Amino acid sequence: MQLYSKDKSYKLIICLKLLLIAACLFSCKVPVIKPKTDWEKMRLSGKVKQLTELKYSERYTTSKKQDSNSKLELTEKEITKFNPDGNIEEIQKIYYDLPDSLSYLNQNKTVFTYDKERLLIKFYNTTDSVRQKRFEYDKRGNLIKAQWFLNSTP
């Protein structure tokens, strides 16, 4: 009789251990590391939709600094647009050429694309030729591959 009760309790302990191990295995999911949003990286508060940065250059009316009057002129404008998740969706840079004019010399636009986990999967620059960079991540959200493509369509 004593053998029977020891055998029964031993089986019960083994079954409980196996049940505990199975519960641990099924409850463990691969955690996806959520990257910081661009709002957080740039220390922006609120749900910013667009950020405009203006850059000015000081120009002198004569060649001698001390004899001339200086004037600030707009040389570059950078417009950054954010998606609702707080990541950069598009950056547009406009370079101005003519003094006291809003006509621009050059324009450059970069577009960013994210997956459903808010990880950057590609961005491309729309200049004379399209340059594109694509990213691949593992199940945990770690970057495993980054590739440049030239003259490819977005």
PDB file of C-alpha atoms in Angstrom:
ATOM      1  CA  MET A   1       0.000   0.000   0.000  1.00  0.00           C
ATOM      2  CA  GLN A   2       2.774   2.347   0.851  1.00  0.00           C
ATOM      3  CA  LEU A   3       4.380   1.775  -2.542  1.00  0.00           C
ATOM      4  CA  TYR A   4       1.141   2.691  -4.243  1.00  0.00           C
ATOM      5  CA  SER A   5       0.785   6.070  -2.466  1.00  0.00           C
ATOM      6  CA  LYS A   6       4.447   7.011  -3.143  1.00  0.00           C
ATOM      7  CA  ASP A   7       4.035   6.097  -6.805  1.00  0.00           C
ATOM      8  CA  LYS A   8       0.828   8.158  -7.011  1.00  0.00           C
ATOM      9  CA  SER A   9       2.382  11.262  -5.417  1.00  0.00           C
ATOM     10  CA  TYR A  10       5.465  10.925  -7.629  1.00  0.00           C
ATOM     11  CA  LYS A  11       3.270  10.867 -10.748  1.00  0.00           C
ATOM     12  CA  LEU A  12       1.320  13.863  -9.447  1.00  0.00           C
ATOM     13  CA  ILE A  13       4.542  15.870  -8.930  1.00  0.00           C
ATOM     14  CA  ILE A  14       5.802  14.994 -12.413  1.00  0.00           C
ATOM     15  CA  CYS A  15       2.433  15.939 -13.956  1.00  0.00           C
ATOM     16  CA  LEU A  16       2.442  19.283 -12.106  1.00  0.00           C
ATOM     17  CA  LYS A  17       6.016  20.008 -13.271  1.00  0.00           C
ATOM     18  CA  LEU A  18       5.137  19.177 -16.890  1.00  0.00           C
ATOM     19  CA  LEU A  19       2.010  21.334 -16.647  1.00  0.00           C
ATOM     20  CA  LEU A  20       4.063  24.225 -15.266  1.00  0.00           C
ATOM     21  CA  ILE A  21       6.662  23.875 -18.043  1.00  0.00           C
ATOM     22  CA  ALA A  22       3.928  23.747 -20.718  1.00  0.00           C
ATOM     23  CA  ALA A  23       2.228  26.839 -19.268  1.00  0.00           C
ATOM     24  CA  CYS A  24       5.536  28.719 -19.314  1.00  0.00           C
ATOM     25  CA  LEU A  25       6.254  27.741 -22.919  1.00  0.00           C
ATOM     26  CA  PHE A  26       2.815  28.723 -24.196  1.00  0.00           C
ATOM     27  CA  SER A  27       2.660  31.990 -22.296  1.00  0.00           C
ATOM     28  CA  CYS A  28       6.093  33.145 -23.477  1.00  0.00           C
ATOM     29  CA  LYS A  29       5.800  35.215 -26.624  1.00  0.00           C
ATOM     30  CA  VAL A  30       8.665  36.786 -28.472  1.00  0.00           C
ATOM     31  CA  PRO A  31       8.564  40.399 -27.289  1.00  0.00           C
ATOM     32  CA  VAL A  32       8.729  43.034 -29.999  1.00  0.00           C
ATOM     33  CA  ILE A  33      10.886  45.947 -28.953  1.00  0.00           C
ATOM     34  CA  LYS A  34       8.924  49.117 -29.656  1.00  0.00           C
ATOM     35  CA  PRO A  35      11.272  51.725 -31.018  1.00  0.00           C
ATOM     36  CA  LYS A  36      11.076  55.295 -29.798  1.00  0.00           C
ATOM     37  CA  THR A  37       8.938  57.491 -31.983  1.00  0.00           C
ATOM     38  CA  ASP A  38      10.484  60.438 -33.762  1.00  0.00           C
ATOM     39  CA  TRP A  39       8.401  62.689 -31.491  1.00  0.00           C
ATOM     40  CA  GLU A  40      10.219  61.167 -28.501  1.00  0.00           C
ATOM     41  CA  LYS A  41      13.640  61.341 -30.157  1.00  0.00           C
ATOM     42  CA  MET A  42      13.115  65.007 -31.030  1.00  0.00           C
ATOM     43  CA  ARG A  43      11.590  65.728 -27.583  1.00  0.00           C
ATOM     44  CA  LEU A  44       8.372  67.058 -29.059  1.00  0.00           C
ATOM     45  CA  SER A  45       5.282  67.136 -26.895  1.00  0.00           C
ATOM     46  CA  GLY A  46       1.782  66.681 -28.202  1.00  0.00           C
ATOM     47  CA  LYS A  47       0.768  65.210 -31.538  1.00  0.00           C
ATOM     48  CA  VAL A  48       2.846  67.327 -33.894  1.00  0.00           C
ATOM     49  CA  LYS A  49       1.764  67.001 -37.524  1.00  0.00           C
ATOM     50  CA  GLN A  50       4.355  69.238 -39.173  1.00  0.00           C
ATOM     51  CA  LEU A  51       7.583  70.952 -38.161  1.00  0.00           C
ATOM     52  CA  THR A  52       9.056  73.757 -40.265  1.00  0.00           C
ATOM     53  CA  GLU A  53      12.661  74.856 -39.837  1.00  0.00           C
ATOM     54  CA  LEU A  54      13.940  78.013 -41.524  1.00  0.00           C
ATOM     55  CA  LYS A  55      17.650  78.639 -42.002  1.00  0.00           C
ATOM     56  CA  TYR A  56      19.028  82.088 -42.645  1.00  0.00           C
ATOM     57  CA  SER A  57      22.390  83.311 -43.834  1.00  0.00           C
ATOM     58  CA  GLU A  58      23.933  86.695 -43.159  1.00  0.00           C
ATOM     59  CA  ARG A  59      24.844  88.568 -46.349  1.00  0.00           C
ATOM     60  CA  TYR A  60      26.784  91.785 -46.607  1.00  0.00           C
ATOM     61  CA  THR A  61      26.099  94.564 -49.090  1.00  0.00           C
ATOM     62  CA  THR A  62      29.822  95.335 -49.625  1.00  0.00           C
ATOM     63  CA  SER A  63      32.976  93.283 -49.522  1.00  0.00           C
ATOM     64  CA  LYS A  64      34.263  94.810 -46.259  1.00  0.00           C
ATOM     65  CA  LYS A  65      32.467  93.537 -43.191  1.00  0.00           C
ATOM     66  CA  GLN A  66      32.957  96.642 -41.039  1.00  0.00           C
ATOM     67  CA  ASP A  67      31.774  99.101 -43.716  1.00  0.00           C
ATOM     68  CA  SER A  68      28.705  97.245 -44.883  1.00  0.00           C
ATOM     69  CA  ASN A  69      25.218  96.562 -43.664  1.00  0.00           C
ATOM     70  CA  SER A  70      24.379  92.946 -43.020  1.00  0.00           C
ATOM     71  CA  LYS A  71      21.106  91.351 -43.929  1.00  0.00           C
ATOM     72  CA  LEU A  72      19.593  87.988 -43.023  1.00  0.00           C
ATOM     73  CA  GLU A  73      18.259  86.064 -45.995  1.00  0.00           C
ATOM     74  CA  LEU A  74      16.339  82.825 -46.123  1.00  0.00           C
ATOM     75  CA  THR A  75      18.595  80.117 -47.568  1.00  0.00           C
ATOM     76  CA  GLU A  76      16.858  76.865 -46.668  1.00  0.00           C
ATOM     77  CA  LYS A  77      13.472  75.635 -45.522  1.00  0.00           C
ATOM     78  CA  GLU A  78      12.950  72.139 -44.104  1.00  0.00           C
ATOM     79  CA  ILE A  79       9.417  70.796 -43.667  1.00  0.00           C
ATOM     80  CA  THR A  80       9.081  67.599 -41.628  1.00  0.00           C
ATOM     81  CA  LYS A  81       5.706  65.826 -41.666  1.00  0.00           C
ATOM     82  CA  PHE A  82       4.760  63.208 -39.061  1.00  0.00           C
ATOM     83  CA  ASN A  83       2.325  60.293 -39.266  1.00  0.00           C
ATOM     84  CA  PRO A  84      -0.293  59.732 -36.488  1.00  0.00           C
ATOM     85  CA  ASP A  85       2.072  57.267 -34.733  1.00  0.00           C
ATOM     86  CA  GLY A  86       4.681  59.990 -34.268  1.00  0.00           C
ATOM     87  CA  ASN A  87       7.206  58.925 -36.887  1.00  0.00           C
ATOM     88  CA  ILE A  88       8.583  61.035 -39.711  1.00  0.00           C
ATOM     89  CA  GLU A  89       6.588  60.476 -42.875  1.00  0.00           C
ATOM     90  CA  GLU A  90       8.258  62.991 -45.163  1.00  0.00           C
ATOM     91  CA  ILE A  91      11.083  65.538 -45.128  1.00  0.00           C
ATOM     92  CA  GLN A  92      11.113  68.241 -47.763  1.00  0.00           C
ATOM     93  CA  LYS A  93      14.101  70.573 -48.119  1.00  0.00           C
ATOM     94  CA  ILE A  94      13.941  73.705 -50.232  1.00  0.00           C
ATOM     95  CA  TYR A  95      17.127  75.610 -51.011  1.00  0.00           C
ATOM     96  CA  TYR A  96      16.647  79.279 -51.938  1.00  0.00           C
ATOM     97  CA  ASP A  97      18.976  81.100 -54.311  1.00  0.00           C
ATOM     98  CA  LEU A  98      17.877  84.626 -55.043  1.00  0.00           C
ATOM     99  CA  PRO A  99      18.097  87.309 -52.343  1.00  0.00           C
ATOM    100  CA  ASP A 100      14.735  88.696 -51.209  1.00  0.00           C
ATOM    101  CA  SER A 101      12.947  86.110 -53.293  1.00  0.00           C
ATOM    102  CA  LEU A 102      10.955  83.000 -52.571  1.00  0.00           C
ATOM    103  CA  SER A 103      12.031  81.294 -55.777  1.00  0.00           C
ATOM    104  CA  TYR A 104      14.024  78.213 -55.010  1.00  0.00           C
ATOM    105  CA  LEU A 105      17.163  76.749 -56.482  1.00  0.00           C
ATOM    106  CA  ASN A 106      16.664  73.121 -55.561  1.00  0.00           C
ATOM    107  CA  GLN A 107      14.115  70.923 -53.841  1.00  0.00           C
ATOM    108  CA  ASN A 108      14.728  67.590 -52.160  1.00  0.00           C
ATOM    109  CA  LYS A 109      12.110  65.221 -50.740  1.00  0.00           C
ATOM    110  CA  THR A 110      12.569  62.062 -48.643  1.00  0.00           C
ATOM    111  CA  VAL A 111       9.625  59.720 -47.920  1.00  0.00           C
ATOM    112  CA  PHE A 112       9.605  57.155 -45.061  1.00  0.00           C
ATOM    113  CA  THR A 113       7.510  53.941 -44.841  1.00  0.00           C
ATOM    114  CA  TYR A 114       6.818  51.895 -41.675  1.00  0.00           C
ATOM    115  CA  ASP A 115       5.328  48.460 -40.984  1.00  0.00           C
ATOM    116  CA  LYS A 116       2.473  47.665 -38.562  1.00  0.00           C
ATOM    117  CA  GLU A 117       4.926  47.443 -35.624  1.00  0.00           C
ATOM    118  CA  ARG A 118       6.061  51.034 -36.431  1.00  0.00           C
ATOM    119  CA  LEU A 119       9.478  49.852 -37.645  1.00  0.00           C
ATOM    120  CA  LEU A 120      11.061  51.719 -40.551  1.00  0.00           C
ATOM    121  CA  ILE A 121      11.059  49.412 -43.568  1.00  0.00           C
ATOM    122  CA  LYS A 122      12.168  51.804 -46.314  1.00  0.00           C
ATOM    123  CA  PHE A 123      12.855  55.355 -47.257  1.00  0.00           C
ATOM    124  CA  TYR A 124      13.545  56.910 -50.603  1.00  0.00           C
ATOM    125  CA  ASN A 125      14.814  60.213 -51.869  1.00  0.00           C
ATOM    126  CA  THR A 126      13.078  61.802 -54.832  1.00  0.00           C
ATOM    127  CA  THR A 127      15.832  63.664 -56.623  1.00  0.00           C
ATOM    128  CA  ASP A 128      17.084  63.199 -60.186  1.00  0.00           C
ATOM    129  CA  SER A 129      17.218  59.458 -59.651  1.00  0.00           C
ATOM    130  CA  VAL A 130      15.369  57.536 -56.997  1.00  0.00           C
ATOM    131  CA  ARG A 131      17.562  56.141 -54.239  1.00  0.00           C
ATOM    132  CA  GLN A 132      15.925  53.753 -51.807  1.00  0.00           C
ATOM    133  CA  LYS A 133      17.079  52.103 -48.581  1.00  0.00           C
ATOM    134  CA  ARG A 134      15.217  49.067 -47.249  1.00  0.00           C
ATOM    135  CA  PHE A 135      15.407  47.534 -43.790  1.00  0.00           C
ATOM    136  CA  GLU A 136      14.667  44.043 -42.466  1.00  0.00           C
ATOM    137  CA  TYR A 137      14.116  43.063 -38.812  1.00  0.00           C
ATOM    138  CA  ASP A 138      14.006  39.809 -36.865  1.00  0.00           C
ATOM    139  CA  LYS A 139      10.962  38.744 -34.786  1.00  0.00           C
ATOM    140  CA  ARG A 140      12.164  40.808 -31.825  1.00  0.00           C
ATOM    141  CA  GLY A 141      12.465  43.996 -33.853  1.00  0.00           C
ATOM    142  CA  ASN A 142      16.258  44.001 -34.170  1.00  0.00           C
ATOM    143  CA  LEU A 143      17.655  45.351 -37.428  1.00  0.00           C
ATOM    144  CA  ILE A 144      19.264  42.511 -39.384  1.00  0.00           C
ATOM    145  CA  LYS A 145      19.635  43.952 -42.878  1.00  0.00           C
ATOM    146  CA  ALA A 146      19.843  47.360 -44.546  1.00  0.00           C
ATOM    147  CA  GLN A 147      20.270  47.694 -48.315  1.00  0.00           C
ATOM    148  CA  TRP A 148      20.573  50.613 -50.735  1.00  0.00           C
ATOM    149  CA  PHE A 149      18.892  50.426 -54.122  1.00  0.00           C
ATOM    150  CA  LEU A 150      19.617  52.868 -56.921  1.00  0.00           C
ATOM    151  CA  ASN A 151      17.210  53.780 -59.711  1.00  0.00           C
ATOM    152  CA  SER A 152      14.446  51.615 -58.258  1.00  0.00           C
ATOM    153  CA  THR A 153      10.814  52.568 -58.063  1.00  0.00           C
ATOM    154  CA  PRO A 154       9.371  53.238 -54.596  1.00  0.00           C
TER     155      PRO A 154
END
